Short mmCIF file of C-alpha atoms and ligand atoms in Angstrom, two decimals:
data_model
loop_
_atom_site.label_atom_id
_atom_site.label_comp_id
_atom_site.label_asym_id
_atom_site.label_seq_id
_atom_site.Cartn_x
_atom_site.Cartn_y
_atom_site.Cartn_z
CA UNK I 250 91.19 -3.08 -20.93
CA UNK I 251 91.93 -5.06 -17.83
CA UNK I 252 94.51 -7.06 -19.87
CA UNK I 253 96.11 -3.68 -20.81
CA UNK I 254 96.55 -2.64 -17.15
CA UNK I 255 97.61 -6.08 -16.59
CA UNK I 256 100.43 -5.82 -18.96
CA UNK I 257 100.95 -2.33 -17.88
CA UNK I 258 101.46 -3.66 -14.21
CA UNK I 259 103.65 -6.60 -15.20
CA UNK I 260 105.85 -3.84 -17.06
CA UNK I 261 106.43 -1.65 -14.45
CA UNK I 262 106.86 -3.75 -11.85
CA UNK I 263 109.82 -5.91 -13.75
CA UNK I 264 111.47 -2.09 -14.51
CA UNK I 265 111.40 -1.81 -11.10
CA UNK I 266 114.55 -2.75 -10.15
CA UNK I 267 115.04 -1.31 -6.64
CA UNK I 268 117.10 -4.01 -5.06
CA UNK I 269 120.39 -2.90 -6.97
CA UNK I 270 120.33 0.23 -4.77
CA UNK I 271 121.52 -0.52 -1.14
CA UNK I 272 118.88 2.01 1.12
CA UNK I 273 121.31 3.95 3.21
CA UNK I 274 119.70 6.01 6.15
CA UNK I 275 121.14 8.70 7.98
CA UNK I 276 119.94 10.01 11.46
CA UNK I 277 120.07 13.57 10.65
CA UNK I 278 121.56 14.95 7.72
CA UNK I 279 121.96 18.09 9.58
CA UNK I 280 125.20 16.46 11.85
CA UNK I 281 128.21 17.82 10.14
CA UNK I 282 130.12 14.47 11.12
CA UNK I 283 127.48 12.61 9.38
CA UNK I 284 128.07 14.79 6.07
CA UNK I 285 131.75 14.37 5.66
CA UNK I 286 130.78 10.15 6.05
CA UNK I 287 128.20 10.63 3.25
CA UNK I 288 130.36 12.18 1.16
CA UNK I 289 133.18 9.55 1.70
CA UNK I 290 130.68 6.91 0.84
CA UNK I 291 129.80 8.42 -2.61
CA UNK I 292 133.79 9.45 -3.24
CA UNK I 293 135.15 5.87 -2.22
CA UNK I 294 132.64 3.56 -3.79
CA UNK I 295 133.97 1.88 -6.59
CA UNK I 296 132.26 -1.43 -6.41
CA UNK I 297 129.26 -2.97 -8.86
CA UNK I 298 126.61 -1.40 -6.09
CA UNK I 299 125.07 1.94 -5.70
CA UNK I 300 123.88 3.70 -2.38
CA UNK I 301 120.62 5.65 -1.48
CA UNK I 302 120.54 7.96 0.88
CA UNK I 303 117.75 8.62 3.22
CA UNK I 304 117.28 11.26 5.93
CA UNK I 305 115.47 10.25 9.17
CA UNK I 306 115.87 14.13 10.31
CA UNK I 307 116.87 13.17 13.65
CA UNK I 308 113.19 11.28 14.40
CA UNK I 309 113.49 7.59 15.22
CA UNK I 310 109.29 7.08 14.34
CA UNK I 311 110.29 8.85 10.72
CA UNK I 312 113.56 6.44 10.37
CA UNK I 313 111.21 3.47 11.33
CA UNK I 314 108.85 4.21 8.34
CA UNK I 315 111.48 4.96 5.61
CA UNK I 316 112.62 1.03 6.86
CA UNK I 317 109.31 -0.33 6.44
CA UNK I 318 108.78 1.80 2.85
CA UNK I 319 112.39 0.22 1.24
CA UNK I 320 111.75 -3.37 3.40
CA UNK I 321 108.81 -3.64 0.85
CA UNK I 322 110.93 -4.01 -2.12
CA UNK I 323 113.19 -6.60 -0.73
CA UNK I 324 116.77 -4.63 -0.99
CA UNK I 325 119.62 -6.90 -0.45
CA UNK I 326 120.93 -5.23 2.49
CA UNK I 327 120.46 -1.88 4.15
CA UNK I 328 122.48 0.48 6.10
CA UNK I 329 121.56 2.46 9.49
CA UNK I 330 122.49 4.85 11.24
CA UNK I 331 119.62 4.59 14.32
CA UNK I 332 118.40 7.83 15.21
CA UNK I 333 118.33 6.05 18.69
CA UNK I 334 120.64 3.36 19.17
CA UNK I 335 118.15 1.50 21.39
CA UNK I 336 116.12 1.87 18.36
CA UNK I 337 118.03 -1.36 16.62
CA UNK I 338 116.19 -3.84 18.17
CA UNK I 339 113.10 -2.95 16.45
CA UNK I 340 114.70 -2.31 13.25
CA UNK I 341 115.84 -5.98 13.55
CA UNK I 342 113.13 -7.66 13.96
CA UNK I 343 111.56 -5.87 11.13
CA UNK I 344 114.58 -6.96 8.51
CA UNK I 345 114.40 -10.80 10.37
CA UNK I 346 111.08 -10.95 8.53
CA UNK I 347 112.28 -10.08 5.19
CA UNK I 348 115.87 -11.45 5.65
CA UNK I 349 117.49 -8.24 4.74
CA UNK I 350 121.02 -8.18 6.44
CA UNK I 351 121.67 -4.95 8.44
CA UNK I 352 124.82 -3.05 8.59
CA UNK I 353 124.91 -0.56 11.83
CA UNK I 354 126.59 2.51 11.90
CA UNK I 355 128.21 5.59 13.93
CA UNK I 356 125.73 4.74 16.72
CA UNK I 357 126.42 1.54 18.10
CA UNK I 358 123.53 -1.15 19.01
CA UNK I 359 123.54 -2.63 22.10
CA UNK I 360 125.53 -6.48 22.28
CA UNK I 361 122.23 -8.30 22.84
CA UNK I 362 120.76 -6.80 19.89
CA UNK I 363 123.84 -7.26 17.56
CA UNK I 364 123.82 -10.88 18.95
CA UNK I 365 119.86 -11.66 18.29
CA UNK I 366 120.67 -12.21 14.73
CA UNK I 367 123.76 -13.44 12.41
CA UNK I 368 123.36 -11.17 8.92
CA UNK I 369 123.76 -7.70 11.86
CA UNK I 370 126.94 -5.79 11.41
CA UNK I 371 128.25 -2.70 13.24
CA UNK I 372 131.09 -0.36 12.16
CA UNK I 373 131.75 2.28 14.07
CA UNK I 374 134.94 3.66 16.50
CA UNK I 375 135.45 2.45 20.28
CA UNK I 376 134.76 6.19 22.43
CA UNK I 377 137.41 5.42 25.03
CA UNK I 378 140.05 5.90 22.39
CA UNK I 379 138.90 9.20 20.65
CA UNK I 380 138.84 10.22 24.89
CA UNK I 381 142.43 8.97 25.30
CA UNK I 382 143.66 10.79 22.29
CA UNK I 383 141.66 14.05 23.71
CA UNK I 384 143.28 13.02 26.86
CA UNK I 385 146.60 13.62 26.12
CA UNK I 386 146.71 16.71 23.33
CA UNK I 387 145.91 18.82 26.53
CA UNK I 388 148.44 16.94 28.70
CA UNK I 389 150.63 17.72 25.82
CA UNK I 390 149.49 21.33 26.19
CA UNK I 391 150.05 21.73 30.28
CA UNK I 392 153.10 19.84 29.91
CA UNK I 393 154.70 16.77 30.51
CA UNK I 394 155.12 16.92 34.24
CA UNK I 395 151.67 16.79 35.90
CA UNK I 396 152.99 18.06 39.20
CA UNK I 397 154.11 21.24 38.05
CA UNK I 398 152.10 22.63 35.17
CA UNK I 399 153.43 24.79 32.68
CA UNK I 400 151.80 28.46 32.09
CA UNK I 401 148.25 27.80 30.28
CA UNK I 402 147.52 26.49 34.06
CA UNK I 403 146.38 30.51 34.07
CA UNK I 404 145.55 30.82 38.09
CA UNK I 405 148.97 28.46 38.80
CA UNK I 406 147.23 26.73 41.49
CA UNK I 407 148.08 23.06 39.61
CA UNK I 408 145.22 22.38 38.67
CA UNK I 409 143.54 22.27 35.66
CA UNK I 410 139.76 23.86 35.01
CA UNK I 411 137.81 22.75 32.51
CA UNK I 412 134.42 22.86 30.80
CA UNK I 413 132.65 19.69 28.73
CA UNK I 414 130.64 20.22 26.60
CA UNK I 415 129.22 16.68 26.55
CA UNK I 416 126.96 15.15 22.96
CA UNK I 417 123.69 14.19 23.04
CA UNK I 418 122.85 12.42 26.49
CA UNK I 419 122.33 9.03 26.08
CA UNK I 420 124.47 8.14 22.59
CA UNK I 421 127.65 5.86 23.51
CA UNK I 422 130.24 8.64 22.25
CA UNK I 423 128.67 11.50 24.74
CA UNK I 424 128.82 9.26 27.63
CA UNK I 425 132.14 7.30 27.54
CA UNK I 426 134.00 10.51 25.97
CA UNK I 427 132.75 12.43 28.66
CA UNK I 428 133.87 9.74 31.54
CA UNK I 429 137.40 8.47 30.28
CA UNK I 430 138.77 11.98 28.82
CA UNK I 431 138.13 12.87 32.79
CA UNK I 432 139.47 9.42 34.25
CA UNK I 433 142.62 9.26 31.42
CA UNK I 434 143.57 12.86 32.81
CA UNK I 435 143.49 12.18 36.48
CA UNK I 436 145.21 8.22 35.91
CA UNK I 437 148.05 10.32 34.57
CA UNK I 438 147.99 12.50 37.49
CA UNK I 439 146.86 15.90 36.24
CA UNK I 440 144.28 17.66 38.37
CA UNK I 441 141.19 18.41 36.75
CA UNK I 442 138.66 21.18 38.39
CA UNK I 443 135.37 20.99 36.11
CA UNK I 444 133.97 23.86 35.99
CA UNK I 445 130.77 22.41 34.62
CA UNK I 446 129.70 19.56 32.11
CA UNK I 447 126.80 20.73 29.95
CA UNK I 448 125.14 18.62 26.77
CA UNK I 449 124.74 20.83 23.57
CA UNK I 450 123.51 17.98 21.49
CA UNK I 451 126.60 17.48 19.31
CA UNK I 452 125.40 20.70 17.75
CA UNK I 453 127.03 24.15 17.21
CA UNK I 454 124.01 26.19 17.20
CA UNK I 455 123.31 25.00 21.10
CA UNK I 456 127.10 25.14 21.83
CA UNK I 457 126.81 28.49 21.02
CA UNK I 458 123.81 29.17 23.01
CA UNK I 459 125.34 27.28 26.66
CA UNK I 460 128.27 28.84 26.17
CA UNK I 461 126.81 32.18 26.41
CA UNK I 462 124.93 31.39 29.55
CA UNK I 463 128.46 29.65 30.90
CA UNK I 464 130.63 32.31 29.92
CA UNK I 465 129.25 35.21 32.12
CA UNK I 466 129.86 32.90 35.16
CA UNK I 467 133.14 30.89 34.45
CA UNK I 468 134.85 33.45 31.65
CA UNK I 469 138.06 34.32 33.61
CA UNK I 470 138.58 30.75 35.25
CA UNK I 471 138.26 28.67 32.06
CA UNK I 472 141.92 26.80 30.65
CA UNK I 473 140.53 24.56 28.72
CA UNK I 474 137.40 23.21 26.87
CA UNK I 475 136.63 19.56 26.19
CA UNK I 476 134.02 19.32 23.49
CA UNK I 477 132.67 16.04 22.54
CA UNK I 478 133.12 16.60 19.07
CA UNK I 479 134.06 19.35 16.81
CA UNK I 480 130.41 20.99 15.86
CA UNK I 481 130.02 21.93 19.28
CA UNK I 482 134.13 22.91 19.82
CA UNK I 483 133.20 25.31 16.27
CA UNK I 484 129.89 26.50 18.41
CA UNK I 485 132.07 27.49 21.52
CA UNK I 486 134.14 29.14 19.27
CA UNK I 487 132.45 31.56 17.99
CA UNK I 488 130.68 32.20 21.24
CA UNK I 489 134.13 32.87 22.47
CA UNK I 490 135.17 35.41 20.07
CA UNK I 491 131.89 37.33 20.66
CA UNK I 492 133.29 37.50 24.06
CA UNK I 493 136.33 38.84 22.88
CA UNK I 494 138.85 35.96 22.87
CA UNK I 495 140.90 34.74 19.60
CA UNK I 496 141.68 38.73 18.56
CA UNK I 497 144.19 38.27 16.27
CA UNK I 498 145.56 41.30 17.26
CA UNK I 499 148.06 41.73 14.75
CA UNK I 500 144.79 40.95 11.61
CA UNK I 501 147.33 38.19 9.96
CA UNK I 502 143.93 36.12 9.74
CA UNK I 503 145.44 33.80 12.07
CA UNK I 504 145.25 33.49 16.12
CA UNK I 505 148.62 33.43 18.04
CA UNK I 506 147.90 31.37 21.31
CA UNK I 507 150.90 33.40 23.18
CA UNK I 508 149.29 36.72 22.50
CA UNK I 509 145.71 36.76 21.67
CA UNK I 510 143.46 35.73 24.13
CA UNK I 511 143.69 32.33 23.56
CA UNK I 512 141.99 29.83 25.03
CA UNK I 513 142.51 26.02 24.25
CA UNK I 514 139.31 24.48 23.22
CA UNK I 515 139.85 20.43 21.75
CA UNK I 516 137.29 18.72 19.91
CA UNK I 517 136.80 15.27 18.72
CA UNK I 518 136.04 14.20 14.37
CA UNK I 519 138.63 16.01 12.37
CA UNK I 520 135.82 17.84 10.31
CA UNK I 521 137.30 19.87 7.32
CA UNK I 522 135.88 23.08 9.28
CA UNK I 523 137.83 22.09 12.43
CA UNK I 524 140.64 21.61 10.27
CA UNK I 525 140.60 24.82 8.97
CA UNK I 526 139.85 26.23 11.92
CA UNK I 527 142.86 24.22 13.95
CA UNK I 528 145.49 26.14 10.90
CA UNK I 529 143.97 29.38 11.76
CA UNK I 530 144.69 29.02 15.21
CA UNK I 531 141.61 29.00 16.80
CA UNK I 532 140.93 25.15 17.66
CA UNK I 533 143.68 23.36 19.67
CA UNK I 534 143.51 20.07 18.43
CA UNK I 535 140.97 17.10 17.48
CA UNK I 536 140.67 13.45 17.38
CA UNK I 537 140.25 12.07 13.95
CA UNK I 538 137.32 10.12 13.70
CA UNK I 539 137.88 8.11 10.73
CA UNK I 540 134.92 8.64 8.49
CA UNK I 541 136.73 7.70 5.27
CA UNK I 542 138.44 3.98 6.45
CA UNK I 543 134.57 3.76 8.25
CA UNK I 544 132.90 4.51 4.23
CA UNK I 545 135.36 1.97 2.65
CA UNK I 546 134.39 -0.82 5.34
CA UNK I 547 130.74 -0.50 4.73
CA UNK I 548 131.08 -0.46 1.08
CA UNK I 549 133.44 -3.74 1.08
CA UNK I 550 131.09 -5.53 3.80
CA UNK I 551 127.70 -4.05 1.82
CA UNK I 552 129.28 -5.84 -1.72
CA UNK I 553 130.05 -8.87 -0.20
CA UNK I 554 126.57 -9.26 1.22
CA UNK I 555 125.06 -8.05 -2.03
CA UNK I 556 127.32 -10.53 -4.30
CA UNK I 557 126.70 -13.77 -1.47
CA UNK I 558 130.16 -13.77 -0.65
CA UNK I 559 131.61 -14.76 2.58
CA UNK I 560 132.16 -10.74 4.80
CA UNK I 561 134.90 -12.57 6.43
CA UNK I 562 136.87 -11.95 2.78
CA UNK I 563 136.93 -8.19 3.14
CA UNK I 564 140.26 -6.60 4.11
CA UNK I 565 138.94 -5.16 7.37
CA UNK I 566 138.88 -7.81 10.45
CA UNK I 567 135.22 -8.70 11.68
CA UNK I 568 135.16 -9.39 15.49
CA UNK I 569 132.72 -11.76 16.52
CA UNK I 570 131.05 -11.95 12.93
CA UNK I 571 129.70 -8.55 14.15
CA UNK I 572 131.96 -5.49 14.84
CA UNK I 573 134.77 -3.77 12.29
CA UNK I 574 136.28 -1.05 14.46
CA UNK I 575 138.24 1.92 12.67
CA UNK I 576 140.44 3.68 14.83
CA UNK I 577 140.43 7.35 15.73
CA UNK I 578 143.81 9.24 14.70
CA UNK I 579 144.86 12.38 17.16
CA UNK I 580 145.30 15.66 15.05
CA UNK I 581 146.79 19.32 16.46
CA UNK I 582 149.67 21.01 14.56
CA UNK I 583 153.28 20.46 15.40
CA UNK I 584 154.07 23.40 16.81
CA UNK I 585 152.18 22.09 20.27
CA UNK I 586 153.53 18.78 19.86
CA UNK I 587 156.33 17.94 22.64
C1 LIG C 839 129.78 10.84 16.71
C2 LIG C 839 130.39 12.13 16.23
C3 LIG C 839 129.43 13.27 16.45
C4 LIG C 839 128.09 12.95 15.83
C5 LIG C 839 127.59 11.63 16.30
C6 LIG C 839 126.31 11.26 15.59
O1 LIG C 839 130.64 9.76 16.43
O2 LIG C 839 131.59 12.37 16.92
O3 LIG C 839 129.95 14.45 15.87
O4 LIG C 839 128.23 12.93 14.44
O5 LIG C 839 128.55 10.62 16.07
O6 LIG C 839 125.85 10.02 15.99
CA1 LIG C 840 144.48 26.31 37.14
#
């Protein structure tokens, strides 16, 4: 009997071959952004490794325990996407132990933890560009000559107001976006009045809900809206149409900006619902933040690691040993272009 269950043991543990599955964990599988990059992952990989996906839901103490479940059976690499980014260090020196190389993404480790260790990637997108790019579709918009601003500055008094809606305090995207879509506007020499700067979490569901309580107060002053990405622009949206913007007065299913209430809202990720929504007149413009050329670096750097080749092979550049950086692509429909 106990040779049976020896056997039995021996069996399933040599079936058990876990390590040819790279853990991949998500921060939230609620984050639309995070979604589309998912889905790139699974319709770009066409290498000898698989992926697993794992959802933290948005807890850092839950992400830390699906790392120390998959650490135990000594995967060849895993891929994160830190609930907290000052949650890295930890998750570090956990994979030090079992020499599992880490690959970082979307929310970007600080330097000193990147540096602690040599097999620590990070791919992700520098913030100050997706805020440039943001930056200039509305100076696009209010036209070319800050000193005399064309008609969407609504009051004509030269400036421009404005509302952020900022991402979740604290993550490297909400803060910089936030501070150099402000300081790109005003090096250029456009005016900015902000209204008011208010986090809603990178989500659309509290976009929706500050909105409403900003609305009521600001409604007739607002010319533009800066959202931090474009869950929360699609959140402000539909608060806005509650309120009566975007009528489509003429019911051609799509919103004319000279005629119907229009009100320029720009968001940041190029999500296929912003998209949609940027054709149908409603969104201004977004910054594309490249989720597919981010999917087909982490699958070239994750099958180098797992075949022991050298990551410096891959065709994207590695600065430092540590960073690949995909750049962000601005997106709004010719018609506003200069
Ligand atoms: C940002 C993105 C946001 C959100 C966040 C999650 O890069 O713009 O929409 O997905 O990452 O960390
Ligand atoms: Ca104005």
């Amino acid at each position: 009997m106990i040779l049976l269950i020896f056997v039995f043991t021996i069996t399933l543990s040599s079936c058990k071959k876990t390590n040819y599955e790279i853990p991949f964990i998500l921060y939230d599988e609620e984050d639309l952004f995070m979604m589309s990059f998912r889905d790139s992952i699974f319709l770009h990989n066409s290498s000898d490794i698989t992926f697993k996906m794992y959802d933290s839901t948005n807890s850092q103490i839950i992400q830390n325990e699906i790392i120390n479940g998959v650490l135990l059976d000594s995967p060849k690499l895993i891929i994160v996407n830190p609930v907290d980014r000052l949650g890295a260090y930890t998750i570090i020196e956990k994979s030090k132990l079992t020499d599992t190389p880490i690959i970082f993404i979307n929310r970007e480790p600080l330097a000193e933890d990147l540096l602690s260790w040599d097999k620590v990637y990070y791919v992700g997108a520098k913030p100050e560009q997706s805020a440039i790019y943001q930056a200039e579709l509305v100076m696009e918009l209010f036209g070319s000559n800050p000193n005399n601003l064309n008609n969407y500055d609504l009051n004509g008094d030269g400036k421009i107001q404005c509302i952020i809606l900022k991402g979740q305090e604290g993550h490297q995207d909400a803060e910089i976006r936030t501070e150099a879509v402000v300081n790109e506007m005003e090096e250029n020499g456009y005016d900015l009045e902000i209204l008011k700067i208010e986090s809603a979490d990178f989500r659309t569901s509290v976009a929706f809900d500050v909105m409403n309580e900003l609305l009521p107060i600001y409604r007739d002053q607002i010319e533009v809206i800066f959202s931090n990405n474009d869950a929360m622009a699609i959140g402000a949206i539909n608060a806005l149409k509650e309120d009566g913007f975007f009528t489509d007065d003429n019911e051609d299913g799509k919103v004319d900006s000279n005629i119907d209430n229009w009100i320029p809202v720009v968001g940041i990720d190029g999500i296929a619902e912003a998209i949609q929504l940027i054709e149908d007149g409603y969104l201004y413009g977004t910054v594309i933040n490249d989720s597919e050329s981010m999917a087909k670096a982490v699958i070239e750097l994750s099958s180098a690691i797992f075949n022991n080749e050298d990551p410096e092979t891959i065709s994207y550049p590695i600065l430092y040993g540590k960073y690949i950086w995909i750049d962000y692509k601005k997106y709004s429909l010719p018609i506003f272009e200069e």
